[in-house]
PDB file of C-alpha atoms in Angstrom:
ATOM      1  CA  VAL Q 481      75.902-169.109  20.546  1.00 56.00           C
ATOM      2  CA  GLU Q 482      74.452-172.534  19.919  1.00 67.00           C
ATOM      3  CA  HIS Q 483      72.328-172.353  23.165  1.00 61.00           C
ATOM      4  CA  TYR Q 484      70.912-169.107  21.818  1.00 59.00           C
ATOM      5  CA  GLU Q 485      70.281-170.434  18.161  1.00 68.00           C
ATOM      6  CA  ARG Q 486      68.219-173.582  19.922  1.00 69.00           C
ATOM      7  CA  ARG Q 487      66.176-171.288  21.715  1.00 64.00           C
ATOM      8  CA  ARG Q 488      65.358-168.933  18.505  1.00 68.00           C
ATOM      9  CA  ALA Q 489      64.065-172.198  17.107  1.00 69.00           C
ATOM     10  CA  SER Q 490      62.127-173.769  19.570  1.00 68.00           C
ATOM     11  CA  GLY Q 491      59.265-171.104  19.565  1.00 67.00           C
ATOM     12  CA  GLY Q 492      56.397-170.281  17.657  1.00 71.00           C
ATOM     13  CA  VAL Q 493      55.470-166.945  16.681  1.00 77.00           C
ATOM     14  CA  GLU Q 494      53.581-165.418  19.228  1.00 87.00           C
ATOM     15  CA  ARG Q 495      54.963-162.948  22.018  1.00 94.00           C
ATOM     16  CA  ILE Q 496      54.256-162.947  25.355  1.00 96.00           C
ATOM     17  CA  VAL Q 497      54.485-160.497  28.045  1.00 97.00           C
ATOM     18  CA  LEU Q 498      54.992-161.178  32.168  1.00 98.00           C
ATOM     19  CA  ALA Q 499      53.366-158.531  33.655  1.00 98.00           C
ATOM     20  CA  ASP Q 500      54.177-158.717  37.380  1.00 98.00           C
ATOM     21  CA  VAL Q 501      51.555-157.370  39.385  1.00 98.00           C
ATOM     22  CA  SER Q 502      52.168-158.777  43.044  1.00 97.00           C
ATOM     23  CA  ALA Q 503      52.064-156.584  45.964  1.00 96.00           C
ATOM     24  CA  SER Q 504      55.260-154.212  45.587  1.00 94.00           C
ATOM     25  CA  MET Q 505      53.597-152.836  42.256  1.00 95.00           C
ATOM     26  CA  SER Q 506      51.254-150.716  44.409  1.00 95.00           C
ATOM     27  CA  GLU Q 507      54.241-148.741  45.332  1.00 93.00           C
ATOM     28  CA  ALA Q 508      54.275-144.828  44.440  1.00 92.00           C
ATOM     29  CA  VAL Q 509      56.459-143.488  41.637  1.00 89.00           C
ATOM     30  CA  SER Q 510      55.814-140.086  40.901  1.00 83.00           C
ATOM     31  CA  GLU Q 511      52.857-137.719  41.641  1.00 80.00           C
ATOM     32  CA  GLY Q 512      50.284-140.173  42.683  1.00 84.00           C
ATOM     33  CA  LYS Q 513      51.164-142.741  40.155  1.00 90.00           C
ATOM     34  CA  ARG Q 514      51.924-145.901  40.854  1.00 94.00           C
ATOM     35  CA  LYS Q 515      54.442-148.639  39.584  1.00 94.00           C
ATOM     36  CA  ILE Q 516      51.062-150.199  38.046  1.00 96.00           C
ATOM     37  CA  ASP Q 517      50.228-147.188  36.466  1.00 95.00           C
ATOM     38  CA  ALA Q 518      53.491-146.901  34.912  1.00 95.00           C
ATOM     39  CA  LEU Q 519      53.073-150.400  33.890  1.00 96.00           C
ATOM     40  CA  ARG Q 520      49.724-149.878  32.099  1.00 96.00           C
ATOM     41  CA  GLU Q 521      50.426-147.286  30.397  1.00 95.00           C
ATOM     42  CA  ALA Q 522      53.738-148.756  28.984  1.00 95.00           C
ATOM     43  CA  LEU Q 523      51.943-151.587  27.851  1.00 96.00           C
ATOM     44  CA  ALA Q 524      48.675-150.088  26.480  1.00 94.00           C
ATOM     45  CA  ALA Q 525      51.206-148.364  24.083  1.00 92.00           C
ATOM     46  CA  ALA Q 526      53.414-151.262  23.361  1.00 92.00           C
ATOM     47  CA  PRO Q 527      53.549-153.601  19.902  1.00 90.00           C
ATOM     48  CA  ALA Q 528      50.749-156.592  20.009  1.00 91.00           C
ATOM     49  CA  ALA Q 529      51.330-159.093  22.046  1.00 94.00           C
ATOM     50  CA  ARG Q 530      49.735-161.571  24.735  1.00 96.00           C
ATOM     51  CA  ILE Q 531      49.769-160.469  28.146  1.00 97.00           C
ATOM     52  CA  LEU Q 532      49.519-162.713  31.000  1.00 98.00           C
ATOM     53  CA  ALA Q 533      49.526-160.827  34.295  1.00 98.00           C
ATOM     54  CA  PHE Q 534      51.197-162.812  37.507  1.00 98.00           C
ATOM     55  CA  SER Q 535      51.457-162.447  41.094  1.00 97.00           C
ATOM     56  CA  SER Q 536      50.457-165.483  43.462  1.00 97.00           C
ATOM     57  CA  THR Q 537      48.947-166.913  40.200  1.00 96.00           C
ATOM     58  CA  PRO Q 538      49.140-165.900  36.803  1.00 98.00           C
ATOM     59  CA  MET Q 539      46.405-165.135  34.516  1.00 97.00           C
ATOM     60  CA  PRO Q 540      45.748-164.117  30.837  1.00 97.00           C
ATOM     61  CA  ILE Q 541      44.160-160.857  30.496  1.00 97.00           C
ATOM     62  CA  ALA Q 542      42.734-158.683  27.445  1.00 96.00           C
ATOM     63  CA  SER Q 543      44.425-155.606  27.461  1.00 95.00           C
ATOM     64  CA  ALA Q 544      46.803-153.570  29.418  1.00 96.00           C
ATOM     65  CA  ALA Q 545      43.956-151.770  31.006  1.00 96.00           C
ATOM     66  CA  ASP Q 546      42.767-155.209  32.548  1.00 96.00           C
ATOM     67  CA  LEU Q 547      45.597-155.038  34.758  1.00 97.00           C
ATOM     68  CA  PRO Q 548      44.754-156.361  38.058  1.00 96.00           C
ATOM     69  CA  VAL Q 549      45.177-154.573  41.063  1.00 96.00           C
ATOM     70  CA  PRO Q 550      48.446-155.320  42.780  1.00 97.00           C
ATOM     71  CA  GLY Q 551      48.335-158.031  45.590  1.00 96.00           C
ATOM     72  CA  GLY Q 552      50.063-161.250  46.584  1.00 96.00           C
ATOM     73  CA  ASN Q 553      53.510-162.475  46.142  1.00 96.00           C
ATOM     74  CA  THR Q 554      55.565-163.209  43.146  1.00 96.00           C
ATOM     75  CA  ALA Q 555      55.152-166.623  41.183  1.00 97.00           C
ATOM     76  CA  LEU Q 556      57.504-165.930  38.405  1.00 98.00           C
ATOM     77  CA  HIS Q 557      57.784-169.970  38.062  1.00 98.00           C
ATOM     78  CA  LEU Q 558      53.656-170.408  37.627  1.00 98.00           C
ATOM     79  CA  ALA Q 559      53.742-167.296  35.040  1.00 98.00           C
ATOM     80  CA  LEU Q 560      56.408-169.211  33.412  1.00 98.00           C
ATOM     81  CA  GLU Q 561      54.927-172.241  32.907  1.00 97.00           C
ATOM     82  CA  LEU Q 562      51.260-170.817  31.942  1.00 98.00           C
ATOM     83  CA  ALA Q 563      53.400-168.682  29.044  1.00 97.00           C
ATOM     84  CA  ALA Q 564      54.788-172.365  27.618  1.00 96.00           C
ATOM     85  CA  THR Q 565      51.298-173.377  26.717  1.00 95.00           C
ATOM     86  CA  PHE Q 566      51.297-170.695  24.633  1.00 95.00           C
ATOM     87  CA  VAL Q 567      54.799-172.085  22.581  1.00 94.00           C
ATOM     88  CA  PRO Q 568      56.080-168.223  22.531  1.00 95.00           C
ATOM     89  CA  ALA Q 569      58.298-166.903  20.057  1.00 92.00           C
ATOM     90  CA  SER Q 570      59.539-164.486  22.704  1.00 94.00           C
ATOM     91  CA  THR Q 571      58.834-163.872  26.591  1.00 97.00           C
ATOM     92  CA  LEU Q 572      59.257-160.613  28.099  1.00 97.00           C
ATOM     93  CA  VAL Q 573      59.039-160.965  31.700  1.00 98.00           C
ATOM     94  CA  ILE Q 574      58.436-157.123  33.402  1.00 98.00           C
ATOM     95  CA  THR Q 575      58.928-157.022  37.535  1.00 96.00           C
ATOM     96  CA  ASP Q 576      60.378-155.155  39.967  1.00 91.00           C
ATOM     97  CA  GLY Q 577      61.433-157.822  42.565  1.00 79.00           C
ATOM     98  CA  GLU Q 578      62.362-161.250  43.346  1.00 88.00           C
ATOM     99  CA  PRO Q 579      60.409-164.309  42.629  1.00 94.00           C
ATOM    100  CA  ASP Q 580      59.055-166.483  45.286  1.00 94.00           C
ATOM    101  CA  ASN Q 581      61.411-169.190  44.285  1.00 96.00           C
ATOM    102  CA  GLU Q 582      64.517-168.433  42.467  1.00 96.00           C
ATOM    103  CA  ASP Q 583      65.187-172.374  41.222  1.00 96.00           C
ATOM    104  CA  SER Q 584      62.028-173.168  40.239  1.00 97.00           C
ATOM    105  CA  ALA Q 585      61.909-170.118  38.149  1.00 97.00           C
ATOM    106  CA  LEU Q 586      64.937-170.930  36.237  1.00 96.00           C
ATOM    107  CA  ARG Q 587      63.553-174.425  35.743  1.00 96.00           C
ATOM    108  CA  SER Q 588      60.475-173.327  34.484  1.00 96.00           C
ATOM    109  CA  ALA Q 589      62.539-171.135  32.276  1.00 96.00           C
ATOM    110  CA  GLU Q 590      64.578-173.897  30.731  1.00 93.00           C
ATOM    111  CA  ARG Q 591      61.224-175.697  29.791  1.00 93.00           C
ATOM    112  CA  LEU Q 592      59.914-172.339  27.867  1.00 94.00           C
ATOM    113  CA  PRO Q 593      60.180-172.781  24.003  1.00 93.00           C
ATOM    114  CA  GLY Q 594      61.820-168.846  22.436  1.00 93.00           C
ATOM    115  CA  MET Q 595      63.833-166.892  24.125  1.00 94.00           C
ATOM    116  CA  ILE Q 596      63.373-164.587  27.026  1.00 96.00           C
ATOM    117  CA  ASP Q 597      63.907-161.043  27.673  1.00 97.00           C
ATOM    118  CA  VAL Q 598      63.782-159.359  30.651  1.00 97.00           C
ATOM    119  CA  ILE Q 599      62.963-156.260  32.107  1.00 97.00           C
ATOM    120  CA  TYR Q 600      63.427-155.009  35.894  1.00 96.00           C
ATOM    121  CA  CYS Q 601      61.807-152.220  37.011  1.00 94.00           C
ATOM    122  CA  GLY Q 602      62.739-151.918  40.530  1.00 92.00           C
ATOM    123  CA  PRO Q 603      64.838-150.344  42.724  1.00 91.00           C
ATOM    124  CA  GLU Q 604      68.521-149.978  41.512  1.00 90.00           C
ATOM    125  CA  THR Q 605      70.198-151.292  45.143  1.00 93.00           C
ATOM    126  CA  ASN Q 606      68.439-154.274  44.699  1.00 94.00           C
ATOM    127  CA  GLN Q 607      71.479-156.065  43.662  1.00 95.00           C
ATOM    128  CA  ARG Q 608      70.035-159.724  44.611  1.00 95.00           C
ATOM    129  CA  ALA Q 609      67.061-159.409  42.389  1.00 95.00           C
ATOM    130  CA  ARG Q 610      69.046-158.043  39.125  1.00 96.00           C
ATOM    131  CA  ALA Q 611      71.890-160.559  39.403  1.00 96.00           C
ATOM    132  CA  PHE Q 612      68.658-163.322  39.212  1.00 97.00           C
ATOM    133  CA  LEU Q 613      66.830-161.539  36.465  1.00 97.00           C
ATOM    134  CA  MET Q 614      69.981-161.051  35.165  1.00 96.00           C
ATOM    135  CA  ARG Q 615      70.797-164.805  35.203  1.00 96.00           C
ATOM    136  CA  LEU Q 616      67.403-165.473  33.683  1.00 97.00           C
ATOM    137  CA  ALA Q 617      67.561-163.503  30.414  1.00 96.00           C
ATOM    138  CA  ARG Q 618      70.938-165.373  29.818  1.00 94.00           C
ATOM    139  CA  ALA Q 619      69.279-168.720  30.232  1.00 93.00           C
ATOM    140  CA  GLY Q 620      66.470-167.515  28.102  1.00 94.00           C
ATOM    141  CA  GLY Q 621      69.460-166.227  25.410  1.00 92.00           C
ATOM    142  CA  GLY Q 622      67.435-163.001  25.285  1.00 94.00           C
ATOM    143  CA  ARG Q 623      68.584-159.634  26.651  1.00 95.00           C
ATOM    144  CA  TYR Q 624      67.964-157.777  30.377  1.00 96.00           C
ATOM    145  CA  ALA Q 625      67.163-153.873  30.971  1.00 95.00           C
ATOM    146  CA  ALA Q 626      66.625-151.969  34.201  1.00 94.00           C
ATOM    147  CA  HIS Q 627      64.950-148.968  34.712  1.00 89.00           C
ATOM    148  CA  ASP Q 628      63.534-148.104  38.619  1.00 89.00           C
ATOM    149  CA  LEU Q 629      60.238-146.745  38.360  1.00 89.00           C
ATOM    150  CA  ARG Q 630      60.684-144.584  40.771  1.00 86.00           C
ATOM    151  CA  ARG Q 631      63.615-142.582  38.933  1.00 86.00           C
ATOM    152  CA  SER Q 632      62.269-142.825  35.392  1.00 85.00           C
ATOM    153  CA  PRO Q 633      58.505-144.073  34.929  1.00 87.00           C
ATOM    154  CA  ALA Q 634      58.364-143.386  31.478  1.00 87.00           C
ATOM    155  CA  ALA Q 635      61.449-145.082  30.287  1.00 90.00           C
ATOM    156  CA  LEU Q 636      59.351-148.121  30.848  1.00 93.00           C
ATOM    157  CA  GLY Q 637      57.500-147.469  27.361  1.00 94.00           C
ATOM    158  CA  PRO Q 638      60.011-147.818  25.259  1.00 93.00           C
ATOM    159  CA  ALA Q 639      62.080-150.535  26.563  1.00 93.00           C
ATOM    160  CA  ILE Q 640      59.168-152.512  26.488  1.00 94.00           C
ATOM    161  CA  ARG Q 641      58.543-151.354  22.383  1.00 93.00           C
ATOM    162  CA  ALA Q 642      62.404-152.266  21.676  1.00 92.00           C
ATOM    163  CA  LEU Q 643      62.605-155.630  23.565  1.00 93.00           C
ATOM    164  CA  LEU Q 644      59.252-156.581  21.979  1.00 91.00           C
ATOM    165  CA  THR Q 645      60.550-155.433  18.235  1.00 87.00           C
ATOM    166  CA  GLY Q 646      63.808-156.717  17.851  1.00 76.00           C
ATOM    167  CA  GLY Q 647      65.535-153.444  18.830  1.00 61.00           C
ATOM    168  CA  THR Q 648      68.065-152.507  21.244  1.00 48.00           C
TER     169      THR Q 648
END
């Protein structure tokens, strides 16, 4: 409990979304729609938050419509480091895969103020990614949700809204 209270008290007021735009986000999910398309639609309908897109490098973007074409690796540690510069109250990580370096990502998460919630939107069968992202959410005093975009791309929007607004 103390860990969670300390995390909650360490942040400011801003909400940040770290949106994975690595190469795997170009994979098809349904009827001509790719993972990146589902993410773009879900974020466009989400409550206001600062969006940082990340692949090999993170970058702030103005809106969900500005999510770049997917490509590159999953440098989650760099995205978490950039998020820390904004001293957020909460950070929502949305990713479909495994980070380039789990240890670096966890170390970066330790230095990130505020809570860290995670939405895993990759295949249910990727137990390694799911286990790591559960650890990340636990370390960040936040919540974890999983939505396989290949099975239910429309479920991503409600999950994002719930985590950004504090719902369950």
